[in-house]
XYZ file of C-alpha atoms in Angstrom:
723
model
C 0.161 0.037 -0.115
C 1.851 2.791 -1.402
C 0.358 5.420 0.273
C 1.222 4.241 4.108
C 5.085 5.532 3.844
C 7.530 6.159 6.340
C 6.114 9.824 6.963
C 3.275 8.161 8.478
C 3.243 7.997 12.527
C 2.676 5.314 14.686
C -0.460 7.091 15.556
C -1.966 6.712 11.376
C -1.023 3.118 11.254
C -2.580 2.356 14.858
C -5.898 3.822 14.197
C -5.911 2.998 10.636
C -5.766 -1.172 11.356
C -8.961 -0.153 14.193
C -10.952 2.167 12.716
C -12.564 0.625 9.430
C -15.780 1.718 8.668
C -16.328 3.290 11.945
C -18.680 6.590 11.811
C -16.901 9.424 12.769
C -14.240 8.514 9.927
C -17.063 7.890 7.320
C -18.569 11.159 8.762
C -15.370 13.160 8.005
C -15.384 11.927 4.421
C -18.543 12.814 3.543
C -18.313 16.156 5.257
C -14.954 17.735 3.293
C -14.191 15.110 0.682
C -16.688 13.490 -1.735
C -19.718 10.918 -1.504
C -16.963 8.238 -2.944
C -15.895 7.847 0.303
C -18.519 5.864 1.471
C -18.131 3.653 -1.264
C -14.040 3.472 -0.833
C -14.852 2.339 2.798
C -16.696 -0.609 1.839
C -13.150 -1.706 0.696
C -11.270 -1.164 4.157
C -9.132 1.252 6.021
C -6.584 1.445 3.180
C -9.410 2.759 0.545
C -10.296 5.342 3.242
C -7.122 6.455 4.100
C -5.682 6.547 0.534
C -8.776 8.870 -0.681
C -7.694 11.360 2.463
C -4.072 11.633 1.552
C -5.160 12.445 -1.931
C -7.342 15.709 -0.888
C -7.219 18.489 -3.033
C -7.621 21.533 -3.107
C -10.320 21.848 -4.154
C -12.261 20.940 -0.437
C -10.311 23.296 1.326
C -13.676 25.085 1.805
C -15.265 22.226 3.399
C -11.968 21.604 6.499
C -14.848 23.733 8.736
C -17.693 22.015 8.120
C -19.034 20.316 11.425
C -21.137 17.356 11.606
C -24.318 16.655 14.288
C -21.667 16.778 17.844
C -20.427 19.991 15.964
C -17.036 18.455 15.535
C -14.981 19.455 12.415
C -12.651 17.358 10.236
C -9.702 17.889 12.061
C -11.143 17.101 15.408
C -12.122 13.380 13.448
C -8.482 13.263 12.504
C -7.413 13.855 15.834
C -9.463 11.379 17.234
C -7.746 8.479 14.909
C -4.417 10.260 15.205
C -3.823 10.946 11.355
C -1.315 12.887 11.343
C -1.008 13.264 7.240
C -4.672 14.351 7.286
C -3.998 16.657 10.402
C -1.090 18.318 8.934
C -3.270 18.884 4.974
C -5.988 20.274 7.505
C -4.050 22.664 9.198
C -2.103 23.794 5.704
C -5.495 24.248 4.534
C -6.868 27.009 7.272
C -4.625 27.360 10.696
C -8.041 28.597 12.276
C -9.192 24.951 12.581
C -6.669 24.395 15.354
C -9.036 26.252 17.581
C -12.219 24.960 16.634
C -14.450 23.514 19.443
C -17.464 21.372 19.293
C -20.370 21.044 21.498
C -18.281 20.322 24.827
C -16.236 23.484 23.976
C -13.270 20.823 23.134
C -11.082 21.943 21.017
C -8.439 19.307 18.591
C -5.677 19.172 21.071
C -8.319 18.562 23.501
C -9.522 15.254 21.381
C -5.923 14.056 20.772
C -4.436 14.619 24.659
C -7.632 12.896 25.791
C -7.130 9.829 23.092
C -3.453 9.551 23.926
C -2.136 10.653 20.329
C 1.071 11.931 21.491
C 2.369 12.877 18.118
C -0.509 14.563 16.820
C -0.514 16.335 19.993
C 2.608 17.917 19.339
C 1.665 18.677 16.331
C -0.985 20.904 17.285
C 1.368 22.429 19.866
C 4.016 22.901 17.217
C 1.490 24.532 15.244
C 0.287 27.100 17.843
C -2.606 25.422 19.911
C -3.882 26.725 23.025
C -1.959 24.657 25.404
C -4.263 26.169 28.119
C -7.293 26.522 26.437
C -10.871 25.237 28.765
C -13.436 22.579 27.806
C -16.694 22.565 29.661
C -16.107 22.234 33.265
C -13.066 24.371 32.902
C -10.951 21.489 31.778
C -7.949 21.743 30.138
C -5.510 19.411 28.271
C -3.720 18.032 31.090
C -6.698 17.235 32.887
C -7.849 15.276 29.995
C -4.471 13.075 29.294
C -3.949 12.851 33.638
C -7.294 11.626 33.968
C -7.330 9.247 31.254
C -3.291 7.804 32.026
C -1.675 9.091 28.858
C 1.782 9.423 30.494
C 3.369 10.453 27.213
C 1.073 13.092 26.496
C 1.385 14.401 29.945
C 5.194 14.747 29.731
C 4.709 16.498 26.411
C 2.508 18.710 28.108
C 4.406 19.647 30.794
C 7.738 19.819 29.283
C 5.551 22.223 26.466
C 4.836 24.324 29.650
C 1.170 23.545 30.777
C -0.221 24.636 33.910
C 0.551 21.863 36.461
C -1.903 22.729 39.328
C -4.386 23.997 36.833
C -8.212 23.418 38.792
C -11.241 22.736 37.182
C -14.615 23.778 38.024
C -14.924 21.680 41.099
C -11.061 22.175 41.972
C -9.373 18.957 40.789
C -5.912 19.644 39.165
C -3.990 16.980 36.979
C -2.800 15.179 40.091
C -6.366 14.412 41.479
C -7.617 12.790 38.011
C -4.684 10.513 38.087
C -4.965 9.590 41.572
C -8.754 9.025 41.373
C -7.838 6.810 38.663
C -5.093 5.187 39.770
C -2.805 6.011 37.370
C 0.402 5.795 38.966
C 2.884 6.435 36.451
C 1.271 9.547 35.568
C 1.057 10.673 39.101
C 4.912 9.812 39.295
C 5.733 11.870 36.152
C 3.670 14.961 37.474
C 5.673 14.519 40.929
C 8.925 14.112 39.353
C 8.725 16.465 36.961
C 11.449 19.495 37.235
C 9.267 22.272 37.311
C 6.580 20.548 39.590
C 5.953 22.600 42.937
C 6.154 21.081 46.314
C 2.745 22.233 47.267
C 1.181 20.357 44.403
C 1.132 16.894 46.336
C -1.393 18.626 49.145
C -3.265 20.640 46.836
C -7.208 20.311 47.509
C -10.480 20.377 45.603
C -13.113 22.334 46.888
C -14.420 19.770 49.068
C -11.297 19.764 50.330
C -10.300 16.539 49.158
C -6.562 16.282 48.282
C -4.966 13.400 45.771
C -4.681 10.898 48.539
C -7.565 10.943 49.884
C -9.103 10.468 46.123
C -6.499 7.646 46.236
C -7.460 6.098 49.366
C -11.031 6.334 48.595
C -10.961 4.452 45.292
C -8.641 1.667 46.586
C -5.518 2.418 44.834
C -2.469 0.927 47.243
C 0.111 1.554 44.993
C -0.692 5.005 44.422
C -1.342 5.778 47.955
C 1.928 4.276 49.074
C 4.024 6.336 47.022
C 1.781 9.678 47.615
C 2.662 8.896 51.022
C 6.545 8.310 50.108
C 6.283 11.510 48.146
C 5.600 13.307 51.411
C 1.643 13.346 51.537
C 0.053 15.260 54.722
C -1.593 12.651 56.404
C -3.474 15.605 58.699
C -5.249 17.332 55.805
C -8.683 17.306 56.428
C -11.947 17.507 53.506
C -14.529 20.407 54.510
C -16.473 17.697 56.287
C -13.498 17.023 58.570
C -12.111 13.777 56.979
C -8.411 12.536 57.144
C -6.967 10.228 55.336
C -7.316 7.759 58.110
C -10.826 8.549 58.569
C -11.515 8.401 54.668
C -9.847 4.623 54.889
C -11.332 3.205 57.825
C -14.755 2.358 56.627
C -14.181 1.050 53.406
C -10.282 -0.615 53.416
C -8.093 -2.387 55.992
C -5.587 -2.510 54.046
C -5.519 1.035 53.471
C -5.781 1.425 57.234
C -2.469 -0.654 57.657
C -0.407 1.567 54.938
C -1.137 4.749 57.098
C -0.307 2.995 60.548
C 2.647 1.977 58.833
C 3.868 5.561 59.018
C 2.283 6.682 63.135
C 5.621 6.691 64.158
C 7.155 8.798 61.435
C 4.522 11.236 61.462
C 0.926 12.436 62.546
C -1.558 10.192 61.750
C -4.207 11.875 63.243
C -5.632 9.059 65.340
C -7.622 10.634 67.365
C -8.917 13.066 65.117
C -12.794 13.263 64.614
C -15.246 15.009 62.226
C -18.003 16.897 62.272
C -20.074 14.294 64.239
C -17.442 13.122 66.305
C -16.293 10.081 65.192
C -12.596 9.204 65.552
C -11.256 6.087 63.515
C -12.123 4.075 66.198
C -15.798 5.185 66.296
C -16.020 4.905 62.651
C -14.533 1.333 62.508
C -17.017 0.519 65.260
C -20.032 1.848 64.214
C -19.328 0.652 60.764
C -19.083 -3.127 61.838
C -15.470 -3.139 61.175
C -14.267 -5.784 63.341
C -10.740 -6.305 62.240
C -10.239 -2.638 61.622
C -11.377 -1.655 65.164
C -8.666 -4.188 66.783
C -6.003 -2.937 64.454
C -6.750 0.605 65.899
C -6.704 -0.256 69.153
C -3.469 -2.045 68.966
C -2.016 1.097 67.801
C -3.291 2.882 70.893
C -6.627 4.405 69.778
C -8.642 5.728 72.774
C -11.106 2.756 73.684
C -13.268 5.513 75.830
C -13.477 7.624 73.358
C -17.322 9.402 72.165
C -18.574 10.946 69.332
C -20.701 14.261 69.898
C -23.871 12.235 71.217
C -21.813 10.694 73.991
C -21.528 7.033 72.383
C -18.307 4.883 72.893
C -17.496 1.832 70.674
C -19.640 -0.428 73.045
C -22.819 1.593 72.463
C -22.584 2.242 68.894
C -21.918 -1.810 68.443
C -25.120 -2.045 70.204
C -27.245 0.043 68.070
C -25.661 -1.796 64.794
C -26.653 -5.001 66.573
C -23.005 -6.513 66.722
C -22.699 -9.381 69.115
C -18.495 -9.577 68.098
C -17.651 -5.981 68.238
C -19.810 -5.619 71.496
C -17.330 -8.220 72.809
C -14.747 -6.682 72.074
C -15.446 -3.335 73.861
C -17.090 -4.867 76.761
C -13.564 -6.490 78.597
C -11.964 -3.209 77.294
C -13.893 -0.643 79.287
C -14.184 -3.166 82.447
C -17.914 -3.001 81.647
C -18.208 0.519 83.249
C -19.820 1.825 80.540
C -22.723 -0.317 80.438
C -24.673 2.064 81.976
C -23.532 4.920 80.369
C -26.315 7.545 79.205
C -25.677 8.951 75.663
C -27.933 11.831 73.854
C -31.527 10.927 74.775
C -30.460 9.335 78.498
C -30.531 6.063 76.281
C -27.939 3.488 77.733
C -26.320 0.757 75.176
C -29.369 -1.631 75.833
C -31.865 1.240 74.943
C -29.881 1.758 71.649
C -29.912 -2.231 71.176
C -33.603 -2.341 71.392
C -34.191 -0.464 69.087
C -33.981 3.464 70.367
C -33.364 6.187 68.013
C -31.516 9.131 68.995
C -30.438 12.607 67.134
C -28.113 10.648 65.280
C -30.781 9.096 63.521
C -31.597 12.367 61.563
C -27.803 12.860 60.436
C -24.871 10.871 58.911
C -25.016 8.367 61.568
C -27.982 6.614 59.805
C -26.783 7.709 56.059
C -23.532 8.652 54.983
C -22.492 9.495 51.152
C -19.284 8.223 51.845
C -20.829 4.744 53.462
C -20.570 1.854 51.020
C -20.510 -1.484 52.853
C -23.049 -1.278 55.428
C -23.296 -4.058 58.023
C -26.274 -6.186 56.710
C -28.421 -6.837 59.606
C -29.271 -10.210 60.084
C -32.537 -11.577 62.328
C -30.808 -12.229 65.912
C -27.788 -10.458 66.031
C -29.776 -7.448 67.718
C -31.204 -10.148 69.929
C -27.526 -11.317 70.992
C -26.297 -8.016 71.883
C -29.606 -7.887 74.156
C -28.434 -11.292 75.780
C -25.028 -10.295 76.171
C -25.832 -7.071 77.931
C -28.826 -8.563 80.115
C -26.185 -11.093 81.007
C -23.723 -8.686 82.534
C -26.041 -6.601 84.622
C -27.338 -3.976 82.001
C -30.454 -2.430 83.432
C -33.817 -3.745 81.847
C -35.724 -1.023 83.912
C -33.860 1.710 82.629
C -35.738 5.265 81.036
C -34.402 7.195 78.815
C -35.637 11.189 78.254
C -39.189 9.911 76.727
C -39.543 7.517 79.607
C -39.443 4.330 77.307
C -37.878 1.313 78.900
C -35.922 -1.690 76.787
C -39.214 -2.751 76.677
C -40.943 -0.361 75.156
C -38.054 -0.003 72.227
C -38.410 -3.237 71.736
C -41.485 -3.372 71.210
C -41.959 0.100 68.946
C -38.900 -1.897 66.814
C -41.227 -4.819 65.944
C -38.434 -7.208 65.667
C -39.231 -10.550 67.574
C -35.415 -11.254 67.939
C -35.034 -7.758 70.196
C -38.291 -8.823 72.103
C -37.480 -12.249 73.085
C -34.866 -11.880 75.372
C -36.661 -9.218 77.322
C -39.983 -11.226 77.890
C -38.109 -14.092 79.750
C -36.710 -11.303 82.619
C -39.748 -8.880 82.786
C -42.094 -9.145 84.875
C -46.129 -7.977 84.856
C -45.396 -4.530 86.607
C -42.226 -4.063 83.956
C -45.069 -4.871 81.191
C -47.260 -2.115 82.543
C -44.728 0.494 83.151
C -45.581 3.767 81.219
C -43.622 6.665 79.378
C -43.741 10.062 79.638
C -46.727 9.641 76.989
C -48.913 7.081 79.267
C -47.969 4.927 77.139
C -47.628 1.043 77.708
C -45.197 -1.383 75.802
C -48.212 -2.565 74.100
C -49.330 0.618 72.937
C -45.590 1.054 71.749
C -46.033 -2.164 69.700
C -49.486 -0.998 68.636
C -47.899 2.449 67.079
C -44.656 0.715 66.119
C -42.965 -0.301 62.969
C -44.198 -3.974 63.078
C -47.229 -4.744 65.372
C -48.435 -8.115 63.947
C -44.976 -9.057 65.947
C -44.757 -7.121 67.994
C -48.445 -7.510 69.677
C -48.051 -11.195 69.548
C -45.027 -11.273 71.106
C -46.066 -9.447 74.100
C -50.298 -10.369 74.214
C -48.797 -13.883 74.598
C -46.367 -13.675 77.371
C -47.335 -14.735 80.669
C -46.345 -11.682 82.159
C -49.051 -9.635 80.312
C -52.078 -10.950 82.217
C -54.267 -7.922 80.687
C -54.452 -5.724 77.360
C -53.537 -2.762 79.041
C -52.491 0.287 76.431
C -52.006 2.688 79.303
C -53.233 6.125 80.285
C -55.658 6.538 77.081
C -57.137 2.881 76.289
C -57.283 2.116 72.626
C -58.180 -1.705 73.730
C -61.427 -1.232 71.534
C -59.284 -0.197 68.304
C -56.916 -2.225 68.636
C -59.478 -5.286 68.660
C -61.459 -3.546 65.399
C -57.805 -3.418 64.050
C -57.039 -6.686 64.638
C -60.457 -8.111 63.398
C -60.303 -6.439 59.811
C -57.681 -8.948 58.652
C -58.397 -12.451 58.980
C -54.796 -12.916 58.901
C -54.925 -11.320 62.415
C -58.089 -12.537 64.299
C -54.786 -14.598 66.661
C -54.011 -10.895 68.094
C -57.764 -10.173 68.198
C -58.410 -13.902 70.026
C -55.552 -12.863 72.465
C -56.997 -9.353 73.144
C -60.556 -10.655 73.607
C -59.014 -12.946 76.209
C -56.979 -10.290 78.072
C -59.121 -7.572 77.639
C -58.652 -5.087 81.015
C -61.277 -4.047 83.417
C -63.037 -7.798 82.385
C -65.348 -8.588 85.480
C -64.130 -12.412 85.117
C -61.295 -13.719 83.774
C -61.651 -15.051 79.876
C -60.332 -18.063 78.258
C -58.744 -17.978 74.726
C -60.927 -18.095 71.693
C -59.456 -21.344 70.038
C -61.222 -20.564 66.834
C -62.075 -18.064 64.358
C -66.175 -18.994 65.476
C -65.156 -19.043 69.138
C -64.029 -15.383 68.574
C -67.755 -14.492 67.908
C -69.323 -16.084 70.856
C -66.652 -14.335 72.858
C -66.992 -10.748 71.059
C -71.357 -11.473 72.018
C -70.845 -12.998 75.377
C -68.447 -9.750 76.055
C -71.258 -7.231 74.660
C -68.122 -5.820 72.141
C -70.510 -5.047 69.358
C -68.332 -3.274 67.170
C -65.659 -6.823 67.045
C -69.151 -8.806 66.333
C -70.002 -6.466 63.396
C -66.545 -6.903 61.674
C -66.432 -10.704 62.405
C -69.958 -11.283 60.952
C -68.846 -8.552 57.658
C -65.997 -11.460 57.361
C -68.320 -14.194 56.779
C -69.265 -15.844 53.703
C -71.966 -15.001 52.193
C -73.377 -18.242 52.111
C -74.081 -19.154 55.471
C -75.043 -23.112 54.845
C -71.180 -23.339 54.193
C -70.512 -21.664 57.596
C -72.287 -24.329 59.577
C -69.912 -23.966 62.662
C -70.398 -20.168 62.561
C -74.013 -20.412 62.241
C -73.806 -22.564 65.559
C -71.399 -20.088 66.918
C -73.444 -17.449 66.445
C -76.568 -19.207 67.461
C -74.769 -19.928 70.361
C -74.267 -16.431 71.593
C -77.922 -15.346 70.706
C -79.032 -18.126 73.537
C -76.402 -16.757 75.840
C -77.593 -13.153 75.148
C -81.256 -13.789 75.611
C -80.436 -16.011 78.703
C -78.356 -12.979 79.963
C -81.492 -10.733 79.274
C -83.753 -13.037 80.960
C -81.727 -13.302 84.301
C -81.334 -9.793 84.226
C -84.781 -8.827 83.896
C -85.858 -8.553 87.935
C -82.616 -5.920 88.325
C -80.676 -3.475 86.635
C -77.389 -3.293 84.723
C -75.237 -0.282 83.853
C -76.309 1.676 81.604
C -73.342 1.496 79.061
C -73.863 -2.354 79.209
C -77.421 -2.178 78.401
C -76.686 -0.479 75.365
C -74.075 -2.997 74.081
C -76.128 -5.158 74.667
C -78.979 -3.893 72.706
C -76.484 -3.985 69.562
C -75.375 -7.180 70.158
C -78.873 -8.117 70.678
C -79.892 -6.468 67.500
C -76.611 -7.524 64.848
C -77.679 -11.320 66.012
C -81.210 -10.986 65.336
C -80.718 -9.433 61.900
C -77.888 -11.999 61.063
C -79.873 -15.240 61.930
C -82.863 -14.426 60.897
C -84.794 -17.367 59.505
C -82.063 -19.711 60.874
C -84.360 -21.403 63.887
C -84.409 -19.049 66.498
C -87.976 -18.036 66.767
C -88.865 -20.269 69.737
C -86.364 -19.009 71.942
C -86.988 -15.629 71.019
C -90.702 -15.335 71.652
C -90.341 -16.934 74.802
C -87.749 -14.015 75.349
C -90.270 -11.536 74.146
C -93.220 -12.729 76.101
C -90.688 -12.426 79.614
C -89.802 -8.611 78.293
C -93.144 -8.059 78.098
C -94.383 -9.026 81.102
C -91.808 -7.504 82.982
C -91.841 -3.770 80.831
C -96.050 -4.584 81.716
C -95.305 -4.807 85.628
C -92.734 -2.186 86.103
C -95.351 0.182 83.957
C -97.729 -1.088 86.598
C -95.272 -0.415 89.271
C -94.739 3.206 88.318
C -98.309 3.823 87.937
C -99.126 2.840 91.463
C -95.557 4.612 92.983
C -97.040 7.514 91.341
C -100.456 7.299 93.361
C -98.789 6.185 96.144
C -96.578 9.374 96.431
C -99.767 11.535 95.842
C -101.463 10.072 98.447
C -98.640 9.960 100.953
C -98.204 13.828 100.572
C -101.132 14.593 101.127
C -101.997 12.276 104.278
C -99.116 12.964 105.786
C -96.920 16.173 104.285
C -93.267 15.628 102.763
C -91.350 12.614 104.065
C -89.279 13.655 107.097
C -85.379 13.197 106.027
C -84.143 11.264 108.970
C -87.204 8.637 108.189
C -85.852 5.705 106.545
C -86.919 5.445 102.657
C -88.656 1.530 103.405
C -90.916 3.031 105.890
C -93.277 3.832 103.060
C -92.641 0.995 101.035
C -95.942 -1.017 100.147
C -96.320 -4.425 99.450
C -95.335 -5.755 96.322
C -93.155 -2.802 95.601
C -89.693 -3.596 94.002
C -86.461 -3.762 96.536
C -84.098 -2.249 93.648
C -83.804 1.605 94.933
C -82.944 2.364 91.550
C -86.653 1.820 89.946
C -88.242 4.161 92.898
C -86.464 6.479 91.291
C -88.893 8.351 88.287
C -86.039 9.142 86.283
C -84.627 5.802 86.711
C -87.892 3.984 85.563
C -88.259 5.443 82.757
C -84.644 5.061 81.166
C -85.779 1.283 82.036
C -88.946 1.428 80.680
C -87.769 2.954 77.174
C -84.516 -0.121 77.487
C -87.474 -2.325 77.493
C -89.392 -1.346 74.578
C -86.281 -0.741 72.314
C -85.712 -4.520 73.558
C -88.999 -6.000 72.720
C -88.787 -4.155 69.161
C -85.721 -5.845 68.401
C -86.917 -9.203 69.761
C -90.416 -8.348 67.672
C -88.455 -7.816 64.180
C -84.835 -6.752 64.269
C -85.366 -4.716 60.448
C -88.952 -2.777 62.179
C -87.358 -1.640 65.400
C -88.964 1.406 66.600
C -86.618 3.916 65.415
C -86.742 2.542 61.625
C -90.634 3.074 61.236
C -90.048 6.094 59.349
C -87.121 5.178 57.369
C -87.325 1.836 55.337
C -83.963 1.710 54.046
C -82.042 0.966 56.863
C -81.078 -2.627 56.286
C -79.831 -4.874 58.653
C -76.394 -6.100 58.410
C -75.193 -7.768 55.407
C -72.857 -10.978 56.036
C -69.514 -10.588 53.997
C -70.409 -7.255 53.444
C -66.918 -4.645 54.215
C -69.508 -1.650 55.435
C -71.250 -3.254 57.905
C -69.331 -1.692 60.556
C -71.138 1.903 59.512
C -74.832 0.049 60.990
C -72.931 0.266 64.243
C -72.750 4.036 64.398
C -76.038 4.723 63.040
C -77.599 2.357 65.716
C -75.738 3.933 68.581
C -76.674 7.271 67.256
C -80.538 6.192 67.264
C -80.981 4.718 70.707
C -78.965 7.504 71.981
C -81.405 10.237 70.193
C -84.812 8.222 70.175
C -87.449 9.447 72.475
C -85.260 11.918 74.091
C -86.849 14.765 71.945
C -89.616 14.864 68.886
C -86.703 16.887 67.320
C -84.674 13.680 67.485
C -86.756 12.713 64.399
C -85.412 15.634 61.951
C -82.050 14.520 62.735
C -82.304 10.446 61.690
C -82.521 11.068 58.116
C -78.772 12.196 58.450
C -77.789 9.574 60.381
C -79.078 6.836 58.203
C -78.441 8.337 54.919
């Protein structure tokens, strides 16, 4: 191939043999040669270079044409190191030396970026601007250093390029070479006779020196060379990171390299950055066990505390690394186990999941941290067990009044709860924080309430489901019953109902839960459970039996209480439960039992009404005959034959309340969908099995019962209630 003569440099030959029909070369030919270039390109690189070498002066007007990236033919020739093409284009028009593409790169930038030493030399000899800046204020020397082209770097330095030139981020050529581990470029820069001694410690706008960058990218040979050349180990970034701190959370070998210099130079062993972390604390919080050991061996202060007052023992507890904890514990002789850090948290609080101010800072997420300790289930549990075995106070309270049990419950992690539940007492279970919450309330509002509440409620030490000062037991029951997966929690809550008059057994099945809801007068729960049933009752024989059993128990309780009175709240709940059961079981063989109860209710109401009438007559006669009763004369002096022994029923207001209750009871037993308050509103339907909206009926019912017969105006309000 005659056109490849000796005057072609190695740049030419290398690129011709490897470019083939690449688009950039073809673009050059189509821009300023002829359309024949495409045809020549089909013949391979030899044909293309022959065509380029035969450029005639007629094409000189096209040397400044640009492609879609605003590159000229000279940019493309520089990229591929085509010296003859470069010479001819420059001869046609030397102004092309300063042409810029869309990134403001001149041909010199391109040649240096691609490592085309002779092409770069030709540009420099022709007068190219060695300090010209492209985007981000990057020079040709920056490009050559970043891409590791040692010969180009030497050429530029020998030609007088500014070795300390900085781009828009303050990065120098030494930064660029160090960050990519180009040790030969680093050597060339630092060994060049024109390089100032200060170059090695130049810092960018974030305070990072070349040493920081080489450490961060784990280029050990580059780090060793920089240290041999005198890189400063006391330099800090704007965040306070020394080279040692930069190495600590990531690379054990880097730490070892730096520690070799501790007897000769200040390695800043106790220096800390803005959060107060020394290298030892940084290693412990990042769970770097081996690094922690060698720092302790190097003399690091084992009692150092961060800005939150936490030692390595606290940080190991927080991260859940039991081996790290065991490393620190004997070194501190156990004296820091009850030390309270920020928020008055002990190591046990932190192991149980207590949050502190650091959770809103770099402790929870650090821009420099890549290899975080991966939490595994059981790790924190092992830490908690170790602390308890070594005397940690399980009763300690932090500023929020939380005990470790509160924090473990709020975390919702079973491995944190298990060791605590082995050592707590019933009194510990009822301990309240400053908001009046027990551990059960913390679990209910915590990260994973299903796990935490189950663990607490199953504990023999929790005798009642006590949520603390603000009882949310019913809310918790309704939440648990709304999802069949949480029925076990609902059963536990019902079996440990607070303020229950008698101990309740744990419902063994979902159907038993229905009976418990009815027997314990929890209509809210009953409505939710019915709403979760299969609409085809024939497929729910066990459930049907449970509902019928619940109704029998409810009716029997009503009959037992007909001769006395109960608290008003109980009456209303019994009415709701009865209405729900009656409306659900219509047509399922309950009429006989209902009729018997209805007769008992009617008889009781008639007797009470008769008694009320006779009492009014008696009071009137006694007043006329004897005058007002003397306050010192016992009331039973005036009792007449057949009068009730219940003093509450001798009070007119109590009698009226009781009569109203019995009237509502009679209405429900007679026809639940046609109870007295529904006579004017035919669209209020009874509970619908399997309906997700069934719970809304309860609120309508309660509101109606409360308003009914209190005032005639209540009838005007009912449409809004039942809509």
